[in-house]
Amino acid sequence: MKTSIQLAQLGPLEQLRTGRLARRLSQLMIGLVFYGVSMGMMIRGSLGLAPWDALHIGLTHYFPVSFAWVFITVSFLVLLLWVPLREIPGIGTIANAITIGVATDLTMRMLDTPDQFIGRLALTVGGVLLCGLGSALYIGVQLGRGPRDGLMTGLHRVTGLSLRLVRTALEVSVLLVGLLLGGVGLFGIGTILFALLIGPLTQAMLPWTMIAVDTAPPPAAGVPSA
């Protein structure tokens, strides 16, 4: 049996057959909730948002629905772009599309924007740190990429462009649209901190959150396993 702590390329059924499912599902939900809470913290910090969140908040200015509905709708619209890219969603993909938006919405209802700058800065920095942890937790369970991450990796595979270039182009594009919809106030120190820290934070935490999965193919019928 071969077990790996590297990120494996697994289809939806393979993701569910690789063992430790109860632990992986629990960690998945904790990671997604942490991610949603972190987004709510940054939004209430009001010192600049991550690119996709700027787009989501910008859209709430034009549609009379909650942040959760905007997040979920954008998630499933992005999933439609997976079809020509031949990306395959997993259980984590669908959970990502729904759970993060709901967790963000609930966090925004419980938190207000502090009057003092130090309070807003604490929410913003804390949000970035918690987002790094949430990202590492849900990536580490290997139950499928989120809609936006899958769009990035799909474009990288189809176009042959570097992952860094594709990610940068996507995030700059959605940030610009978000600023056009919601105003330049959505850009700030939080945007810069997110851009600089989220990658290194997630990478640093992954070794502690990665759950090893069995990547060996099942034995053929009638052939005893070793």
PDB file of C-alpha atoms in Angstrom:
ATOM      1  CA  MET A   1       0.000   0.000   0.000  1.00  0.00           C
ATOM      2  CA  LYS A   2       1.326   3.416  -0.952  1.00  0.00           C
ATOM      3  CA  THR A   3       0.406   6.376   1.188  1.00  0.00           C
ATOM      4  CA  SER A   4       1.219   9.975   0.301  1.00  0.00           C
ATOM      5  CA  ILE A   5       1.117  13.280   2.104  1.00  0.00           C
ATOM      6  CA  GLN A   6       1.373  15.106  -1.215  1.00  0.00           C
ATOM      7  CA  LEU A   7      -1.682  16.613  -2.867  1.00  0.00           C
ATOM      8  CA  ALA A   8      -3.169  13.836  -4.968  1.00  0.00           C
ATOM      9  CA  GLN A   9      -5.176  14.192  -8.172  1.00  0.00           C
ATOM     10  CA  LEU A  10      -8.331  12.286  -7.225  1.00  0.00           C
ATOM     11  CA  GLY A  11     -11.776  12.023  -8.805  1.00  0.00           C
ATOM     12  CA  PRO A  12     -14.939  12.416  -6.688  1.00  0.00           C
ATOM     13  CA  LEU A  13     -15.322   8.696  -5.950  1.00  0.00           C
ATOM     14  CA  GLU A  14     -11.605   8.243  -5.313  1.00  0.00           C
ATOM     15  CA  GLN A  15     -11.723  11.091  -2.792  1.00  0.00           C
ATOM     16  CA  LEU A  16     -14.296   9.150  -0.781  1.00  0.00           C
ATOM     17  CA  ARG A  17     -12.457   5.816  -1.001  1.00  0.00           C
ATOM     18  CA  THR A  18      -9.071   6.926   0.272  1.00  0.00           C
ATOM     19  CA  GLY A  19      -9.819   6.431   3.958  1.00  0.00           C
ATOM     20  CA  ARG A  20     -10.106   8.568   7.106  1.00  0.00           C
ATOM     21  CA  LEU A  21     -13.346   9.991   5.751  1.00  0.00           C
ATOM     22  CA  ALA A  22     -14.861  11.036   9.087  1.00  0.00           C
ATOM     23  CA  ARG A  23     -11.739  12.956  10.064  1.00  0.00           C
ATOM     24  CA  ARG A  24     -11.382  14.504   6.617  1.00  0.00           C
ATOM     25  CA  LEU A  25     -15.015  15.648   6.472  1.00  0.00           C
ATOM     26  CA  SER A  26     -14.741  17.159   9.968  1.00  0.00           C
ATOM     27  CA  GLN A  27     -11.532  19.008   9.077  1.00  0.00           C
ATOM     28  CA  LEU A  28     -13.063  20.140   5.787  1.00  0.00           C
ATOM     29  CA  MET A  29     -16.023  21.787   7.525  1.00  0.00           C
ATOM     30  CA  ILE A  30     -13.832  23.375  10.214  1.00  0.00           C
ATOM     31  CA  GLY A  31     -11.528  24.787   7.546  1.00  0.00           C
ATOM     32  CA  LEU A  32     -14.392  26.178   5.471  1.00  0.00           C
ATOM     33  CA  VAL A  33     -16.030  27.767   8.518  1.00  0.00           C
ATOM     34  CA  PHE A  34     -12.700  29.330   9.535  1.00  0.00           C
ATOM     35  CA  TYR A  35     -12.320  30.640   5.986  1.00  0.00           C
ATOM     36  CA  GLY A  36     -15.807  32.167   6.060  1.00  0.00           C
ATOM     37  CA  VAL A  37     -15.249  33.720   9.481  1.00  0.00           C
ATOM     38  CA  SER A  38     -11.960  35.202   8.257  1.00  0.00           C
ATOM     39  CA  MET A  39     -13.737  36.824   5.321  1.00  0.00           C
ATOM     40  CA  GLY A  40     -16.355  38.301   7.639  1.00  0.00           C
ATOM     41  CA  MET A  41     -13.590  39.668   9.858  1.00  0.00           C
ATOM     42  CA  MET A  42     -11.859  41.362   6.935  1.00  0.00           C
ATOM     43  CA  ILE A  43     -15.115  42.823   5.654  1.00  0.00           C
ATOM     44  CA  ARG A  44     -15.930  44.263   9.086  1.00  0.00           C
ATOM     45  CA  GLY A  45     -12.325  45.453   9.425  1.00  0.00           C
ATOM     46  CA  SER A  46     -13.033  47.694   6.430  1.00  0.00           C
ATOM     47  CA  LEU A  47      -9.368  48.146   5.552  1.00  0.00           C
ATOM     48  CA  GLY A  48      -9.361  46.405   2.190  1.00  0.00           C
ATOM     49  CA  LEU A  49     -10.560  43.042   0.944  1.00  0.00           C
ATOM     50  CA  ALA A  50      -9.228  40.038  -0.900  1.00  0.00           C
ATOM     51  CA  PRO A  51      -9.889  40.310  -4.661  1.00  0.00           C
ATOM     52  CA  TRP A  52     -12.808  37.860  -4.857  1.00  0.00           C
ATOM     53  CA  ASP A  53     -14.402  39.377  -1.748  1.00  0.00           C
ATOM     54  CA  ALA A  54     -14.198  42.826  -3.325  1.00  0.00           C
ATOM     55  CA  LEU A  55     -16.183  41.408  -6.234  1.00  0.00           C
ATOM     56  CA  HIS A  56     -18.738  39.808  -3.911  1.00  0.00           C
ATOM     57  CA  ILE A  57     -19.230  42.980  -1.855  1.00  0.00           C
ATOM     58  CA  GLY A  58     -19.390  45.050  -5.039  1.00  0.00           C
ATOM     59  CA  LEU A  59     -22.203  42.830  -6.323  1.00  0.00           C
ATOM     60  CA  THR A  60     -24.179  43.246  -3.078  1.00  0.00           C
ATOM     61  CA  HIS A  61     -24.438  46.959  -3.953  1.00  0.00           C
ATOM     62  CA  TYR A  62     -26.497  46.060  -7.010  1.00  0.00           C
ATOM     63  CA  PHE A  63     -28.510  43.031  -5.912  1.00  0.00           C
ATOM     64  CA  PRO A  64     -30.868  43.064  -2.902  1.00  0.00           C
ATOM     65  CA  VAL A  65     -29.576  39.788  -1.479  1.00  0.00           C
ATOM     66  CA  SER A  66     -27.209  38.770   1.302  1.00  0.00           C
ATOM     67  CA  PHE A  67     -23.472  38.208   0.942  1.00  0.00           C
ATOM     68  CA  ALA A  68     -24.098  34.456   1.227  1.00  0.00           C
ATOM     69  CA  TRP A  69     -26.377  34.439  -1.804  1.00  0.00           C
ATOM     70  CA  VAL A  70     -23.875  36.439  -3.864  1.00  0.00           C
ATOM     71  CA  PHE A  71     -20.999  34.154  -2.837  1.00  0.00           C
ATOM     72  CA  ILE A  72     -22.951  30.972  -3.582  1.00  0.00           C
ATOM     73  CA  THR A  73     -24.244  32.297  -6.923  1.00  0.00           C
ATOM     74  CA  VAL A  74     -20.775  33.373  -8.070  1.00  0.00           C
ATOM     75  CA  SER A  75     -19.391  30.002  -6.948  1.00  0.00           C
ATOM     76  CA  PHE A  76     -21.808  28.050  -9.118  1.00  0.00           C
ATOM     77  CA  LEU A  77     -21.318  30.420 -12.058  1.00  0.00           C
ATOM     78  CA  VAL A  78     -17.573  29.799 -11.770  1.00  0.00           C
ATOM     79  CA  LEU A  79     -18.279  26.061 -11.679  1.00  0.00           C
ATOM     80  CA  LEU A  80     -19.929  26.386 -15.088  1.00  0.00           C
ATOM     81  CA  LEU A  81     -16.553  27.542 -16.393  1.00  0.00           C
ATOM     82  CA  TRP A  82     -15.108  24.241 -15.204  1.00  0.00           C
ATOM     83  CA  VAL A  83     -17.049  22.392 -17.930  1.00  0.00           C
ATOM     84  CA  PRO A  84     -14.930  23.479 -20.943  1.00  0.00           C
ATOM     85  CA  LEU A  85     -11.813  23.189 -18.750  1.00  0.00           C
ATOM     86  CA  ARG A  86     -12.758  19.596 -17.861  1.00  0.00           C
ATOM     87  CA  GLU A  87     -12.217  20.159 -14.169  1.00  0.00           C
ATOM     88  CA  ILE A  88     -13.957  17.611 -11.932  1.00  0.00           C
ATOM     89  CA  PRO A  89     -15.620  18.850  -8.714  1.00  0.00           C
ATOM     90  CA  GLY A  90     -15.501  16.916  -5.472  1.00  0.00           C
ATOM     91  CA  ILE A  91     -17.517  16.965  -2.280  1.00  0.00           C
ATOM     92  CA  GLY A  92     -15.213  19.704  -0.984  1.00  0.00           C
ATOM     93  CA  THR A  93     -15.967  21.822  -4.052  1.00  0.00           C
ATOM     94  CA  ILE A  94     -19.696  21.890  -3.340  1.00  0.00           C
ATOM     95  CA  ALA A  95     -19.160  22.333   0.407  1.00  0.00           C
ATOM     96  CA  ASN A  96     -16.829  25.251  -0.351  1.00  0.00           C
ATOM     97  CA  ALA A  97     -19.416  26.939  -2.583  1.00  0.00           C
ATOM     98  CA  ILE A  98     -22.062  26.889   0.154  1.00  0.00           C
ATOM     99  CA  THR A  99     -20.397  26.808   3.585  1.00  0.00           C
ATOM    100  CA  ILE A 100     -18.022  29.751   3.187  1.00  0.00           C
ATOM    101  CA  GLY A 101     -20.769  32.125   2.084  1.00  0.00           C
ATOM    102  CA  VAL A 102     -23.045  31.146   4.984  1.00  0.00           C
ATOM    103  CA  ALA A 103     -20.221  31.392   7.543  1.00  0.00           C
ATOM    104  CA  THR A 104     -19.235  34.822   6.229  1.00  0.00           C
ATOM    105  CA  ASP A 105     -22.816  36.054   6.389  1.00  0.00           C
ATOM    106  CA  LEU A 106     -23.255  34.884   9.991  1.00  0.00           C
ATOM    107  CA  THR A 107     -19.947  36.456  11.020  1.00  0.00           C
ATOM    108  CA  MET A 108     -20.939  39.790   9.477  1.00  0.00           C
ATOM    109  CA  ARG A 109     -24.204  39.711  11.432  1.00  0.00           C
ATOM    110  CA  MET A 110     -22.366  39.131  14.711  1.00  0.00           C
ATOM    111  CA  LEU A 111     -19.595  41.698  14.163  1.00  0.00           C
ATOM    112  CA  ASP A 112     -19.694  45.444  13.684  1.00  0.00           C
ATOM    113  CA  THR A 113     -16.944  47.612  12.220  1.00  0.00           C
ATOM    114  CA  PRO A 114     -14.938  49.008  15.177  1.00  0.00           C
ATOM    115  CA  ASP A 115     -14.788  52.762  15.569  1.00  0.00           C
ATOM    116  CA  GLN A 116     -11.075  52.735  16.353  1.00  0.00           C
ATOM    117  CA  PHE A 117      -8.435  52.025  13.717  1.00  0.00           C
ATOM    118  CA  ILE A 118      -6.611  49.547  15.986  1.00  0.00           C
ATOM    119  CA  GLY A 119      -9.766  47.433  16.243  1.00  0.00           C
ATOM    120  CA  ARG A 120     -10.252  47.432  12.485  1.00  0.00           C
ATOM    121  CA  LEU A 121      -6.586  46.527  11.982  1.00  0.00           C
ATOM    122  CA  ALA A 122      -6.904  43.644  14.459  1.00  0.00           C
ATOM    123  CA  LEU A 123      -9.902  42.257  12.563  1.00  0.00           C
ATOM    124  CA  THR A 124      -8.082  42.599   9.249  1.00  0.00           C
ATOM    125  CA  VAL A 125      -4.818  40.984  10.366  1.00  0.00           C
ATOM    126  CA  GLY A 126      -6.682  38.307  12.310  1.00  0.00           C
ATOM    127  CA  GLY A 127      -8.789  37.620   9.242  1.00  0.00           C
ATOM    128  CA  VAL A 128      -5.742  37.105   7.038  1.00  0.00           C
ATOM    129  CA  LEU A 129      -4.135  34.750   9.583  1.00  0.00           C
ATOM    130  CA  LEU A 130      -7.346  32.763  10.068  1.00  0.00           C
ATOM    131  CA  CYS A 131      -7.808  32.562   6.295  1.00  0.00           C
ATOM    132  CA  GLY A 132      -4.374  30.965   5.975  1.00  0.00           C
ATOM    133  CA  LEU A 133      -5.298  28.357   8.576  1.00  0.00           C
ATOM    134  CA  GLY A 134      -8.717  27.726   7.040  1.00  0.00           C
ATOM    135  CA  SER A 135      -7.174  27.323   3.592  1.00  0.00           C
ATOM    136  CA  ALA A 136      -4.602  24.821   4.856  1.00  0.00           C
ATOM    137  CA  LEU A 137      -7.265  22.832   6.704  1.00  0.00           C
ATOM    138  CA  TYR A 138      -9.609  22.427   3.749  1.00  0.00           C
ATOM    139  CA  ILE A 139      -6.849  21.875   1.177  1.00  0.00           C
ATOM    140  CA  GLY A 140      -5.220  19.278   3.419  1.00  0.00           C
ATOM    141  CA  VAL A 141      -8.227  16.936   3.383  1.00  0.00           C
ATOM    142  CA  GLN A 142      -7.915  16.423  -0.398  1.00  0.00           C
ATOM    143  CA  LEU A 143     -11.654  16.421  -1.085  1.00  0.00           C
ATOM    144  CA  GLY A 144     -11.661  18.701  -4.113  1.00  0.00           C
ATOM    145  CA  ARG A 145     -10.624  22.241  -4.941  1.00  0.00           C
ATOM    146  CA  GLY A 146     -12.863  25.236  -4.362  1.00  0.00           C
ATOM    147  CA  PRO A 147     -14.610  26.719  -7.418  1.00  0.00           C
ATOM    148  CA  ARG A 148     -12.189  29.623  -7.768  1.00  0.00           C
ATOM    149  CA  ASP A 149      -9.077  27.492  -7.211  1.00  0.00           C
ATOM    150  CA  GLY A 150     -10.310  24.987  -9.789  1.00  0.00           C
ATOM    151  CA  LEU A 151     -10.794  27.767 -12.323  1.00  0.00           C
ATOM    152  CA  MET A 152      -7.204  28.824 -11.735  1.00  0.00           C
ATOM    153  CA  THR A 153      -5.722  25.332 -12.054  1.00  0.00           C
ATOM    154  CA  GLY A 154      -7.921  24.542 -15.064  1.00  0.00           C
ATOM    155  CA  LEU A 155      -6.782  27.643 -16.928  1.00  0.00           C
ATOM    156  CA  HIS A 156      -3.199  26.847 -15.998  1.00  0.00           C
ATOM    157  CA  ARG A 157      -3.521  23.348 -17.455  1.00  0.00           C
ATOM    158  CA  VAL A 158      -5.358  24.388 -20.634  1.00  0.00           C
ATOM    159  CA  THR A 159      -3.338  27.496 -21.492  1.00  0.00           C
ATOM    160  CA  GLY A 160       0.071  26.246 -20.408  1.00  0.00           C
ATOM    161  CA  LEU A 161       0.694  29.539 -18.602  1.00  0.00           C
ATOM    162  CA  SER A 162       2.352  29.474 -15.196  1.00  0.00           C
ATOM    163  CA  LEU A 163       0.106  29.044 -12.176  1.00  0.00           C
ATOM    164  CA  ARG A 164       1.411  32.291 -10.725  1.00  0.00           C
ATOM    165  CA  LEU A 165       0.555  34.226 -13.895  1.00  0.00           C
ATOM    166  CA  VAL A 166      -2.924  32.730 -14.140  1.00  0.00           C
ATOM    167  CA  ARG A 167      -3.667  33.433 -10.483  1.00  0.00           C
ATOM    168  CA  THR A 168      -2.393  36.997 -10.738  1.00  0.00           C
ATOM    169  CA  ALA A 169      -4.421  37.686 -13.892  1.00  0.00           C
ATOM    170  CA  LEU A 170      -7.599  36.264 -12.341  1.00  0.00           C
ATOM    171  CA  GLU A 171      -7.256  38.119  -9.050  1.00  0.00           C
ATOM    172  CA  VAL A 172      -6.347  41.438 -10.639  1.00  0.00           C
ATOM    173  CA  SER A 173      -9.330  41.097 -12.977  1.00  0.00           C
ATOM    174  CA  VAL A 174     -11.883  40.311 -10.258  1.00  0.00           C
ATOM    175  CA  LEU A 175     -10.414  43.012  -8.012  1.00  0.00           C
ATOM    176  CA  LEU A 176     -10.808  45.640 -10.741  1.00  0.00           C
ATOM    177  CA  VAL A 177     -14.407  44.579 -11.363  1.00  0.00           C
ATOM    178  CA  GLY A 178     -15.064  44.665  -7.620  1.00  0.00           C
ATOM    179  CA  LEU A 179     -13.620  48.172  -7.336  1.00  0.00           C
ATOM    180  CA  LEU A 180     -15.717  49.340 -10.278  1.00  0.00           C
ATOM    181  CA  LEU A 181     -18.841  47.966  -8.619  1.00  0.00           C
ATOM    182  CA  GLY A 182     -18.127  48.827  -5.002  1.00  0.00           C
ATOM    183  CA  GLY A 183     -15.661  51.715  -5.079  1.00  0.00           C
ATOM    184  CA  VAL A 184     -11.966  52.101  -4.371  1.00  0.00           C
ATOM    185  CA  GLY A 185     -12.662  51.880  -0.637  1.00  0.00           C
ATOM    186  CA  LEU A 186     -12.633  48.094  -1.023  1.00  0.00           C
ATOM    187  CA  PHE A 187      -8.881  48.303  -1.692  1.00  0.00           C
ATOM    188  CA  GLY A 188      -6.541  48.888   1.216  1.00  0.00           C
ATOM    189  CA  ILE A 189      -3.945  47.439   3.535  1.00  0.00           C
ATOM    190  CA  GLY A 190      -6.034  44.294   3.911  1.00  0.00           C
ATOM    191  CA  THR A 191      -5.830  43.679   0.165  1.00  0.00           C
ATOM    192  CA  ILE A 192      -2.058  44.021   0.242  1.00  0.00           C
ATOM    193  CA  LEU A 193      -1.637  41.828   3.346  1.00  0.00           C
ATOM    194  CA  PHE A 194      -3.814  39.143   1.779  1.00  0.00           C
ATOM    195  CA  ALA A 195      -1.874  39.186  -1.481  1.00  0.00           C
ATOM    196  CA  LEU A 196       1.503  38.991   0.285  1.00  0.00           C
ATOM    197  CA  LEU A 197       0.716  36.557   3.116  1.00  0.00           C
ATOM    198  CA  ILE A 198      -2.029  34.111   2.159  1.00  0.00           C
ATOM    199  CA  GLY A 199       0.226  31.935  -0.004  1.00  0.00           C
ATOM    200  CA  PRO A 200       3.134  31.687   2.474  1.00  0.00           C
ATOM    201  CA  LEU A 201       0.752  31.185   5.426  1.00  0.00           C
ATOM    202  CA  THR A 202      -1.125  28.365   3.721  1.00  0.00           C
ATOM    203  CA  GLN A 203       2.082  26.680   2.601  1.00  0.00           C
ATOM    204  CA  ALA A 204       3.603  26.948   6.082  1.00  0.00           C
ATOM    205  CA  MET A 205       0.536  25.358   7.732  1.00  0.00           C
ATOM    206  CA  LEU A 206      -0.083  22.583   5.188  1.00  0.00           C
ATOM    207  CA  PRO A 207       2.449  20.121   6.688  1.00  0.00           C
ATOM    208  CA  TRP A 208       0.422  20.132   9.921  1.00  0.00           C
ATOM    209  CA  THR A 209      -2.991  19.912   8.276  1.00  0.00           C
ATOM    210  CA  MET A 210      -2.360  17.488   5.402  1.00  0.00           C
ATOM    211  CA  ILE A 211      -4.068  14.134   5.870  1.00  0.00           C
ATOM    212  CA  ALA A 212      -2.266  11.294   4.125  1.00  0.00           C
ATOM    213  CA  VAL A 213      -4.444   9.329   1.707  1.00  0.00           C
ATOM    214  CA  ASP A 214      -4.090   5.870   0.220  1.00  0.00           C
ATOM    215  CA  THR A 215      -3.351   6.350  -3.480  1.00  0.00           C
ATOM    216  CA  ALA A 216      -2.870   2.680  -4.359  1.00  0.00           C
ATOM    217  CA  PRO A 217      -5.384   1.262  -6.844  1.00  0.00           C
ATOM    218  CA  PRO A 218      -7.725  -1.421  -5.492  1.00  0.00           C
ATOM    219  CA  PRO A 219      -6.624  -5.022  -6.172  1.00  0.00           C
ATOM    220  CA  ALA A 220      -8.072  -6.665  -9.278  1.00  0.00           C
ATOM    221  CA  ALA A 221     -10.998  -9.020  -8.801  1.00  0.00           C
ATOM    222  CA  GLY A 222      -9.877 -12.481  -7.761  1.00  0.00           C
ATOM    223  CA  VAL A 223      -6.335 -11.325  -6.939  1.00  0.00           C
ATOM    224  CA  PRO A 224      -5.562 -11.335  -3.205  1.00  0.00           C
ATOM    225  CA  SER A 225      -3.953  -8.203  -1.821  1.00  0.00           C
ATOM    226  CA  ALA A 226      -0.488  -8.382  -0.354  1.00  0.00           C
TER     227      ALA A 226
END
